[in-house]
Amino acid sequence: MSALSPTHLYREIHEQPEAIARVLQTQHAAIAGLAGAIRAGGVTHVVIAARGTSDNAARYAQYALGARNGLLVGLAAPSLLTVYGARPRFAGALVIGISQSGASPDIVSVLAEARRQGALTAVLTNNVASDLAREGDFVIDLSAGEEKAVAATKTYTTSLAAIALLSAALHDDRDTAEAEVRGVPEAMRRVLAGAPGVIDAAARFAGISRAVVIARGFNYATAFEVALKLKELTYVLVEPYSSADFLHGPLALVEEGLPAIAIAPSGRMLEELRQLIRTLRERGAEVACISDDDPALALAQTPLRVPLALPEWLSPFTHVVPGQLLAMGLAAARGHDVDAPRGIRKVTRTR
């Protein structure tokens, strides 16, 4: 048993499959109702208001709802309302608020303005009695249970689950899409079975002072979320990049020993990520690769295997888990409290 097993963070990472299963079971009807309202209301685009981890879930929605359902998804800039007093026009939009607590005033303000204008609103939250939930025409309960660790894990992947279920409900082949989503909890359990190996691998990076996390497509969100977990748990400056963006300048950062985490699931982006790993290795980077693909894993000094491949559009569920474990293991190796990172709180209220 891991020395980390008594911590809240360890337990909550391992509770994710069951939390996702609850969302799929209990929120199916609400999400189906939202999908019906989207169709009936002639929604042409989606605007999502979120912060932090929830903002990373919104990045997943850009790809899931964009690639799978043809919806243009943009991220709101809440300070337009709360700081500059602007009133963006929400006509034709579905406006979604994502927040584990539902307590941040700037996110609430976006939903309140959208509702005032008559736009369709939906809220994804772990607190259905929150101020944010009161602004939703549809409220999706993330059903994660109490999250005691400051670093969010369950509420991130349950947010992904709600988004994936909405995408499935809007898909032309709804039955097949929903069946694929139902396979997520078991796939995550299989990844978690390898948790000790990932935690042990983290010690290799104990002395780092900076790093990059690189992905593309559906896992662009995963790069941001893994980088965030590393920053808040380990206090290391970690930057997330699209593999395409990385080649447009940041490649100059690469020098001997630079830690780079590549997220390379099977799918349309795989060959591009393989080639990028080769380039990183040629320039001396220390590469960890999170993948279900043997050739990609063979290219890295630290291969972190994902044992069961989901369809590419669902791969963020399984490929974020090694990143969560790596961040937790690295924090422990550096002597940090994984449940209470310095300087941050579980609920952050921004305006």
Tab-separated table of C-alpha atoms in Angstrom:
chain	number	residue	atom	x	y	z
A	1	MET	CA	0.000	0.000	0.000
A	2	SER	CA	1.282	3.480	-0.845
A	3	ALA	CA	2.457	5.799	1.904
A	4	LEU	CA	0.062	8.306	0.338
A	5	SER	CA	-3.025	6.121	0.766
A	6	PRO	CA	-4.251	7.832	3.985
A	7	THR	CA	-4.351	11.238	2.279
A	8	HIS	CA	-7.554	12.794	1.018
A	9	LEU	CA	-6.034	13.370	-2.412
A	10	TYR	CA	-5.039	9.735	-2.868
A	11	ARG	CA	-8.528	8.569	-1.906
A	12	GLU	CA	-10.271	11.110	-4.117
A	13	ILE	CA	-8.193	10.224	-7.167
A	14	HIS	CA	-9.215	6.608	-6.620
A	15	GLU	CA	-12.892	7.539	-6.086
A	16	GLN	CA	-13.219	9.010	-9.585
A	17	PRO	CA	-14.622	5.921	-11.361
A	18	GLU	CA	-17.470	5.629	-8.875
A	19	ALA	CA	-18.153	9.373	-8.974
A	20	ILE	CA	-18.374	9.293	-12.764
A	21	ALA	CA	-20.656	6.262	-12.635
A	22	ARG	CA	-22.998	8.266	-10.365
A	23	VAL	CA	-23.133	11.137	-12.847
A	24	LEU	CA	-23.944	8.762	-15.683
A	25	GLN	CA	-26.696	7.124	-13.660
A	26	THR	CA	-28.298	10.062	-11.865
A	27	GLN	CA	-27.889	12.920	-14.362
A	28	HIS	CA	-28.877	11.135	-17.564
A	29	ALA	CA	-32.411	12.521	-17.582
A	30	ALA	CA	-31.341	16.093	-16.808
A	31	ILE	CA	-28.717	16.034	-19.547
A	32	ALA	CA	-31.197	14.547	-22.010
A	33	GLY	CA	-33.542	17.423	-21.147
A	34	LEU	CA	-30.772	19.936	-21.786
A	35	ALA	CA	-30.008	18.302	-25.140
A	36	GLY	CA	-33.677	18.609	-26.075
A	37	ALA	CA	-33.701	22.290	-25.133
A	38	ILE	CA	-30.587	22.884	-27.245
A	39	ARG	CA	-32.298	21.370	-30.263
A	40	ALA	CA	-35.610	23.133	-29.670
A	41	GLY	CA	-33.990	26.504	-28.973
A	42	GLY	CA	-31.918	26.648	-32.113
A	43	VAL	CA	-28.677	27.067	-30.185
A	44	THR	CA	-25.861	28.034	-32.560
A	45	HIS	CA	-22.945	28.279	-30.151
A	46	VAL	CA	-21.878	27.698	-26.560
A	47	VAL	CA	-20.233	30.077	-24.092
A	48	ILE	CA	-18.690	28.617	-20.926
A	49	ALA	CA	-17.835	30.560	-17.784
A	50	ALA	CA	-15.372	28.825	-15.469
A	51	ARG	CA	-12.127	29.248	-13.538
A	52	GLY	CA	-9.173	27.009	-12.751
A	53	THR	CA	-9.834	23.291	-13.069
A	54	SER	CA	-13.338	24.001	-14.344
A	55	ASP	CA	-11.834	26.142	-17.115
A	56	ASN	CA	-9.859	23.077	-18.191
A	57	ALA	CA	-13.088	21.068	-18.360
A	58	ALA	CA	-14.422	23.845	-20.598
A	59	ARG	CA	-11.463	23.284	-22.930
A	60	TYR	CA	-12.556	19.666	-23.244
A	61	ALA	CA	-16.043	20.889	-24.176
A	62	GLN	CA	-14.531	22.919	-27.013
A	63	TYR	CA	-13.392	19.676	-28.618
A	64	ALA	CA	-16.147	17.283	-27.517
A	65	LEU	CA	-19.026	19.541	-28.554
A	66	GLY	CA	-17.084	20.976	-31.480
A	67	ALA	CA	-15.750	17.810	-33.115
A	68	ARG	CA	-18.676	15.569	-32.217
A	69	ASN	CA	-21.652	17.947	-32.446
A	70	GLY	CA	-20.601	20.837	-34.663
A	71	LEU	CA	-21.067	23.463	-31.957
A	72	LEU	CA	-18.691	26.409	-31.710
A	73	VAL	CA	-17.621	26.683	-28.048
A	74	GLY	CA	-15.986	29.770	-26.577
A	75	LEU	CA	-14.714	30.596	-23.098
A	76	ALA	CA	-16.293	33.591	-21.391
A	77	ALA	CA	-14.242	36.498	-20.013
A	78	PRO	CA	-16.144	37.201	-16.771
A	79	SER	CA	-14.223	40.411	-16.080
A	80	LEU	CA	-15.984	41.972	-19.067
A	81	LEU	CA	-19.036	42.123	-16.819
A	82	THR	CA	-17.557	42.413	-13.330
A	83	VAL	CA	-14.682	44.827	-14.038
A	84	TYR	CA	-15.504	46.634	-17.286
A	85	GLY	CA	-19.283	46.732	-16.969
A	86	ALA	CA	-19.806	45.349	-20.477
A	87	ARG	CA	-22.819	43.268	-21.479
A	88	PRO	CA	-21.828	40.689	-24.123
A	89	ARG	CA	-24.742	39.613	-26.303
A	90	PHE	CA	-25.737	35.994	-25.690
A	91	ALA	CA	-28.416	35.639	-28.367
A	92	GLY	CA	-28.436	32.138	-29.833
A	93	ALA	CA	-26.065	30.794	-27.191
A	94	LEU	CA	-26.183	28.092	-24.592
A	95	VAL	CA	-24.324	29.618	-21.646
A	96	ILE	CA	-22.789	27.085	-19.253
A	97	GLY	CA	-21.297	27.764	-15.842
A	98	ILE	CA	-18.900	25.166	-14.457
A	99	SER	CA	-17.866	25.453	-10.809
A	100	GLN	CA	-17.314	22.858	-8.107
A	101	SER	CA	-18.593	25.240	-5.417
A	102	GLY	CA	-20.886	27.460	-7.477
A	103	ALA	CA	-19.711	30.340	-5.281
A	104	SER	CA	-17.527	32.570	-7.425
A	105	PRO	CA	-19.327	35.873	-8.085
A	106	ASP	CA	-17.771	36.462	-11.520
A	107	ILE	CA	-19.017	33.123	-12.857
A	108	VAL	CA	-22.453	33.757	-11.353
A	109	SER	CA	-22.559	37.168	-13.033
A	110	VAL	CA	-22.090	35.667	-16.507
A	111	LEU	CA	-24.973	33.224	-16.018
A	112	ALA	CA	-27.190	35.896	-14.481
A	113	GLU	CA	-26.645	38.226	-17.449
A	114	ALA	CA	-27.248	35.422	-19.936
A	115	ARG	CA	-30.471	34.529	-18.205
A	116	ARG	CA	-31.558	38.183	-18.112
A	117	GLN	CA	-31.136	38.253	-21.882
A	118	GLY	CA	-33.234	35.107	-22.290
A	119	ALA	CA	-30.407	32.770	-23.287
A	120	LEU	CA	-30.523	29.089	-22.371
A	121	THR	CA	-28.373	28.457	-19.287
A	122	ALA	CA	-26.937	25.319	-17.715
A	123	VAL	CA	-24.832	24.794	-14.612
A	124	LEU	CA	-22.408	21.983	-13.796
A	125	THR	CA	-21.673	22.068	-10.070
A	126	ASN	CA	-21.021	19.944	-7.014
A	127	ASN	CA	-23.263	22.268	-4.973
A	128	VAL	CA	-26.796	22.358	-6.343
A	129	ALA	CA	-27.854	24.813	-3.609
A	130	SER	CA	-25.286	27.401	-4.731
A	131	ASP	CA	-25.772	30.899	-6.132
A	132	LEU	CA	-24.604	29.634	-9.521
A	133	ALA	CA	-27.112	26.783	-9.561
A	134	ARG	CA	-29.944	29.288	-9.112
A	135	GLU	CA	-29.026	30.828	-12.469
A	136	GLY	CA	-29.320	27.578	-14.427
A	137	ASP	CA	-32.322	26.563	-16.492
A	138	PHE	CA	-30.729	23.135	-16.185
A	139	VAL	CA	-28.551	22.104	-13.248
A	140	ILE	CA	-26.265	19.088	-13.525
A	141	ASP	CA	-25.175	17.698	-10.161
A	142	LEU	CA	-21.557	16.548	-10.449
A	143	SER	CA	-22.339	14.011	-7.719
A	144	ALA	CA	-18.706	13.862	-6.616
A	145	GLY	CA	-19.387	13.875	-2.898
A	146	GLU	CA	-17.278	16.000	-0.584
A	147	GLU	CA	-13.860	16.824	-1.983
A	148	LYS	CA	-11.569	17.437	1.011
A	149	ALA	CA	-8.245	17.819	-0.781
A	150	VAL	CA	-7.667	21.354	-2.050
A	151	ALA	CA	-6.553	20.127	-5.488
A	152	ALA	CA	-9.673	19.135	-7.426
A	153	THR	CA	-9.753	15.718	-9.070
A	154	LYS	CA	-13.232	14.204	-8.794
A	155	THR	CA	-14.947	17.433	-9.754
A	156	TYR	CA	-12.752	17.736	-12.840
A	157	THR	CA	-13.492	14.293	-14.238
A	158	THR	CA	-17.179	14.419	-13.284
A	159	SER	CA	-17.371	17.712	-15.205
A	160	LEU	CA	-15.867	15.887	-18.176
A	161	ALA	CA	-18.459	13.148	-17.694
A	162	ALA	CA	-21.348	15.621	-17.825
A	163	ILE	CA	-19.910	17.188	-20.979
A	164	ALA	CA	-19.330	13.795	-22.609
A	165	LEU	CA	-22.873	12.685	-21.779
A	166	LEU	CA	-24.261	15.898	-23.271
A	167	SER	CA	-22.199	15.349	-26.411
A	168	ALA	CA	-23.521	11.788	-26.626
A	169	ALA	CA	-27.114	12.985	-26.186
A	170	LEU	CA	-26.642	15.396	-29.107
A	171	HIS	CA	-24.851	12.899	-31.351
A	172	ASP	CA	-26.498	11.408	-34.439
A	173	ASP	CA	-25.683	7.901	-33.138
A	174	ARG	CA	-26.726	8.527	-29.567
A	175	ASP	CA	-26.897	4.882	-28.488
A	176	THR	CA	-23.339	4.112	-29.573
A	177	ALA	CA	-21.987	7.320	-28.062
A	178	GLU	CA	-23.684	6.701	-24.718
A	179	ALA	CA	-22.412	3.112	-24.670
A	180	GLU	CA	-18.875	4.441	-25.162
A	181	VAL	CA	-19.313	6.863	-22.252
A	182	ARG	CA	-20.542	4.052	-20.008
A	183	GLY	CA	-17.178	2.343	-20.527
A	184	VAL	CA	-15.282	5.201	-18.878
A	185	PRO	CA	-15.461	4.117	-15.200
A	186	GLU	CA	-14.020	0.667	-15.874
A	187	ALA	CA	-11.296	2.122	-18.087
A	188	MET	CA	-10.304	4.465	-15.271
A	189	ARG	CA	-10.246	1.621	-12.765
A	190	ARG	CA	-7.748	-0.184	-14.941
A	191	VAL	CA	-5.530	2.878	-15.111
A	192	LEU	CA	-5.704	3.283	-11.335
A	193	ALA	CA	-4.543	-0.306	-10.879
A	194	GLY	CA	-1.135	0.935	-12.048
A	195	ALA	CA	-1.060	3.859	-9.606
A	196	PRO	CA	1.910	2.639	-7.506
A	197	GLY	CA	4.190	2.562	-10.538
A	198	VAL	CA	3.293	6.114	-11.559
A	199	ILE	CA	3.775	7.431	-8.018
A	200	ASP	CA	7.183	5.749	-7.823
A	201	ALA	CA	8.171	7.213	-11.206
A	202	ALA	CA	7.554	10.706	-9.873
A	203	ALA	CA	10.705	10.529	-7.747
A	204	ARG	CA	12.751	10.785	-10.947
A	205	PHE	CA	11.600	14.400	-11.287
A	206	ALA	CA	11.986	15.435	-7.634
A	207	GLY	CA	14.655	18.049	-8.364
A	208	ILE	CA	13.001	19.859	-11.273
A	209	SER	CA	12.384	23.605	-11.292
A	210	ARG	CA	10.342	23.874	-14.497
A	211	ALA	CA	8.591	21.628	-17.006
A	212	VAL	CA	6.252	21.575	-19.979
A	213	VAL	CA	3.173	19.459	-20.673
A	214	ILE	CA	2.248	18.935	-24.313
A	215	ALA	CA	-0.837	17.486	-26.008
A	216	ARG	CA	-3.307	18.403	-28.726
A	217	GLY	CA	-6.940	17.931	-29.706
A	218	PHE	CA	-9.214	16.373	-27.114
A	219	ASN	CA	-6.292	16.216	-24.684
A	220	TYR	CA	-5.416	19.894	-24.951
A	221	ALA	CA	-7.530	20.155	-21.795
A	222	THR	CA	-5.511	17.352	-20.207
A	223	ALA	CA	-2.260	19.253	-20.761
A	224	PHE	CA	-3.711	22.264	-18.939
A	225	GLU	CA	-5.119	20.181	-16.100
A	226	VAL	CA	-1.936	18.157	-15.536
A	227	ALA	CA	0.123	21.357	-15.605
A	228	LEU	CA	-2.230	22.942	-13.076
A	229	LYS	CA	-1.988	19.968	-10.723
A	230	LEU	CA	1.806	20.035	-10.936
A	231	LYS	CA	1.902	23.766	-10.230
A	232	GLU	CA	-0.450	23.766	-7.274
A	233	LEU	CA	0.910	20.589	-5.652
A	234	THR	CA	4.652	20.807	-6.360
A	235	TYR	CA	5.254	24.586	-6.695
A	236	VAL	CA	7.096	23.998	-9.965
A	237	LEU	CA	6.574	26.354	-12.907
A	238	VAL	CA	4.879	24.104	-15.477
A	239	GLU	CA	3.541	25.372	-18.793
A	240	PRO	CA	0.920	23.570	-20.928
A	241	TYR	CA	1.075	23.677	-24.710
A	242	SER	CA	-0.624	22.411	-27.805
A	243	SER	CA	1.945	20.436	-29.777
A	244	ALA	CA	1.256	22.760	-32.713
A	245	ASP	CA	1.767	25.899	-30.631
A	246	PHE	CA	4.920	24.453	-29.097
A	247	LEU	CA	6.558	24.332	-32.511
A	248	HIS	CA	5.731	28.024	-33.098
A	249	GLY	CA	8.406	29.376	-30.782
A	250	PRO	CA	8.418	27.594	-27.416
A	251	LEU	CA	10.538	24.830	-28.972
A	252	ALA	CA	13.440	27.200	-28.310
A	253	LEU	CA	12.990	26.462	-24.591
A	254	VAL	CA	14.161	22.892	-25.009
A	255	GLU	CA	17.611	22.240	-23.623
A	256	GLU	CA	19.454	19.357	-22.020
A	257	GLY	CA	17.390	17.896	-19.173
A	258	LEU	CA	14.202	19.929	-19.662
A	259	PRO	CA	11.349	17.821	-18.211
A	260	ALA	CA	8.572	17.364	-20.786
A	261	ILE	CA	5.365	15.392	-20.328
A	262	ALA	CA	3.764	14.305	-23.599
A	263	ILE	CA	0.165	13.086	-23.612
A	264	ALA	CA	-0.181	10.871	-26.669
A	265	PRO	CA	-3.294	8.676	-26.856
A	266	SER	CA	-4.218	6.650	-29.892
A	267	GLY	CA	-6.078	8.771	-32.416
A	268	ARG	CA	-5.594	11.432	-35.039
A	269	MET	CA	-2.939	13.329	-33.081
A	270	LEU	CA	-0.776	10.312	-32.259
A	271	GLU	CA	1.782	10.506	-35.074
A	272	GLU	CA	2.265	14.222	-34.495
A	273	LEU	CA	2.950	13.574	-30.813
A	274	ARG	CA	5.345	10.735	-31.627
A	275	GLN	CA	7.314	13.047	-33.886
A	276	LEU	CA	7.370	15.753	-31.243
A	277	ILE	CA	8.720	13.288	-28.669
A	278	ARG	CA	11.498	12.378	-31.111
A	279	THR	CA	12.322	16.068	-31.499
A	280	LEU	CA	12.329	16.600	-27.741
A	281	ARG	CA	14.669	13.653	-27.220
A	282	GLU	CA	17.023	14.848	-29.965
A	283	ARG	CA	17.300	18.187	-28.161
A	284	GLY	CA	18.056	16.537	-24.824
A	285	ALA	CA	14.717	16.788	-23.041
A	286	GLU	CA	13.790	14.371	-20.266
A	287	VAL	CA	10.478	13.004	-21.598
A	288	ALA	CA	7.657	11.299	-19.734
A	289	CYS	CA	4.935	9.950	-22.008
A	290	ILE	CA	1.348	9.155	-20.997
A	291	SER	CA	-0.029	6.858	-23.681
A	292	ASP	CA	-1.681	3.575	-24.594
A	293	ASP	CA	0.576	3.368	-27.673
A	294	ASP	CA	3.684	1.166	-27.393
A	295	PRO	CA	5.787	3.020	-30.011
A	296	ALA	CA	5.122	6.363	-28.309
A	297	LEU	CA	5.978	4.927	-24.905
A	298	ALA	CA	9.199	3.423	-26.271
A	299	LEU	CA	10.393	6.896	-27.261
A	300	ALA	CA	10.282	8.266	-23.701
A	301	GLN	CA	12.694	7.866	-20.803
A	302	THR	CA	9.686	7.594	-18.456
A	303	PRO	CA	6.797	5.686	-20.071
A	304	LEU	CA	3.486	5.922	-18.191
A	305	ARG	CA	1.234	3.319	-19.741
A	306	VAL	CA	-2.526	3.655	-20.020
A	307	PRO	CA	-3.660	0.021	-20.283
A	308	LEU	CA	-7.040	0.344	-21.960
A	309	ALA	CA	-7.692	2.531	-24.977
A	310	LEU	CA	-11.001	4.409	-25.086
A	311	PRO	CA	-12.171	6.179	-28.237
A	312	GLU	CA	-10.050	9.283	-28.725
A	313	TRP	CA	-12.853	11.635	-27.703
A	314	LEU	CA	-12.968	9.969	-24.269
A	315	SER	CA	-9.218	9.513	-23.778
A	316	PRO	CA	-8.949	12.590	-21.493
A	317	PHE	CA	-10.561	10.544	-18.725
A	318	THR	CA	-7.833	7.919	-18.671
A	319	HIS	CA	-4.897	10.101	-19.656
A	320	VAL	CA	-5.410	12.686	-16.919
A	321	VAL	CA	-5.140	10.053	-14.176
A	322	PRO	CA	-1.383	9.379	-14.552
A	323	GLY	CA	-0.888	13.144	-14.540
A	324	GLN	CA	-2.812	13.462	-11.269
A	325	LEU	CA	-0.794	10.614	-9.753
A	326	LEU	CA	2.484	12.042	-11.017
A	327	ALA	CA	1.715	15.429	-9.457
A	328	MET	CA	0.759	13.822	-6.147
A	329	GLY	CA	3.837	11.586	-6.111
A	330	LEU	CA	6.156	14.461	-7.003
A	331	ALA	CA	4.665	16.668	-4.269
A	332	ALA	CA	5.266	13.916	-1.731
A	333	ALA	CA	8.812	13.373	-2.996
A	334	ARG	CA	9.486	17.086	-2.487
A	335	GLY	CA	8.078	16.952	1.043
A	336	HIS	CA	4.864	18.915	0.442
A	337	ASP	CA	1.428	18.405	2.001
A	338	VAL	CA	-0.599	16.965	-0.890
A	339	ASP	CA	-3.925	17.801	0.755
A	340	ALA	CA	-3.226	21.446	1.566
A	341	PRO	CA	-0.944	23.240	-0.929
A	342	ARG	CA	0.380	26.547	0.344
A	343	GLY	CA	-1.453	29.762	-0.380
A	344	ILE	CA	-4.654	28.388	-1.935
A	345	ARG	CA	-8.097	27.444	-0.661
A	346	LYS	CA	-10.700	24.956	-1.749
A	347	VAL	CA	-13.221	27.682	-2.608
A	348	THR	CA	-11.916	30.773	-4.393
A	349	ARG	CA	-14.230	33.734	-4.960
A	350	THR	CA	-13.092	36.055	-7.734
A	351	ARG	CA	-14.856	39.124	-9.071
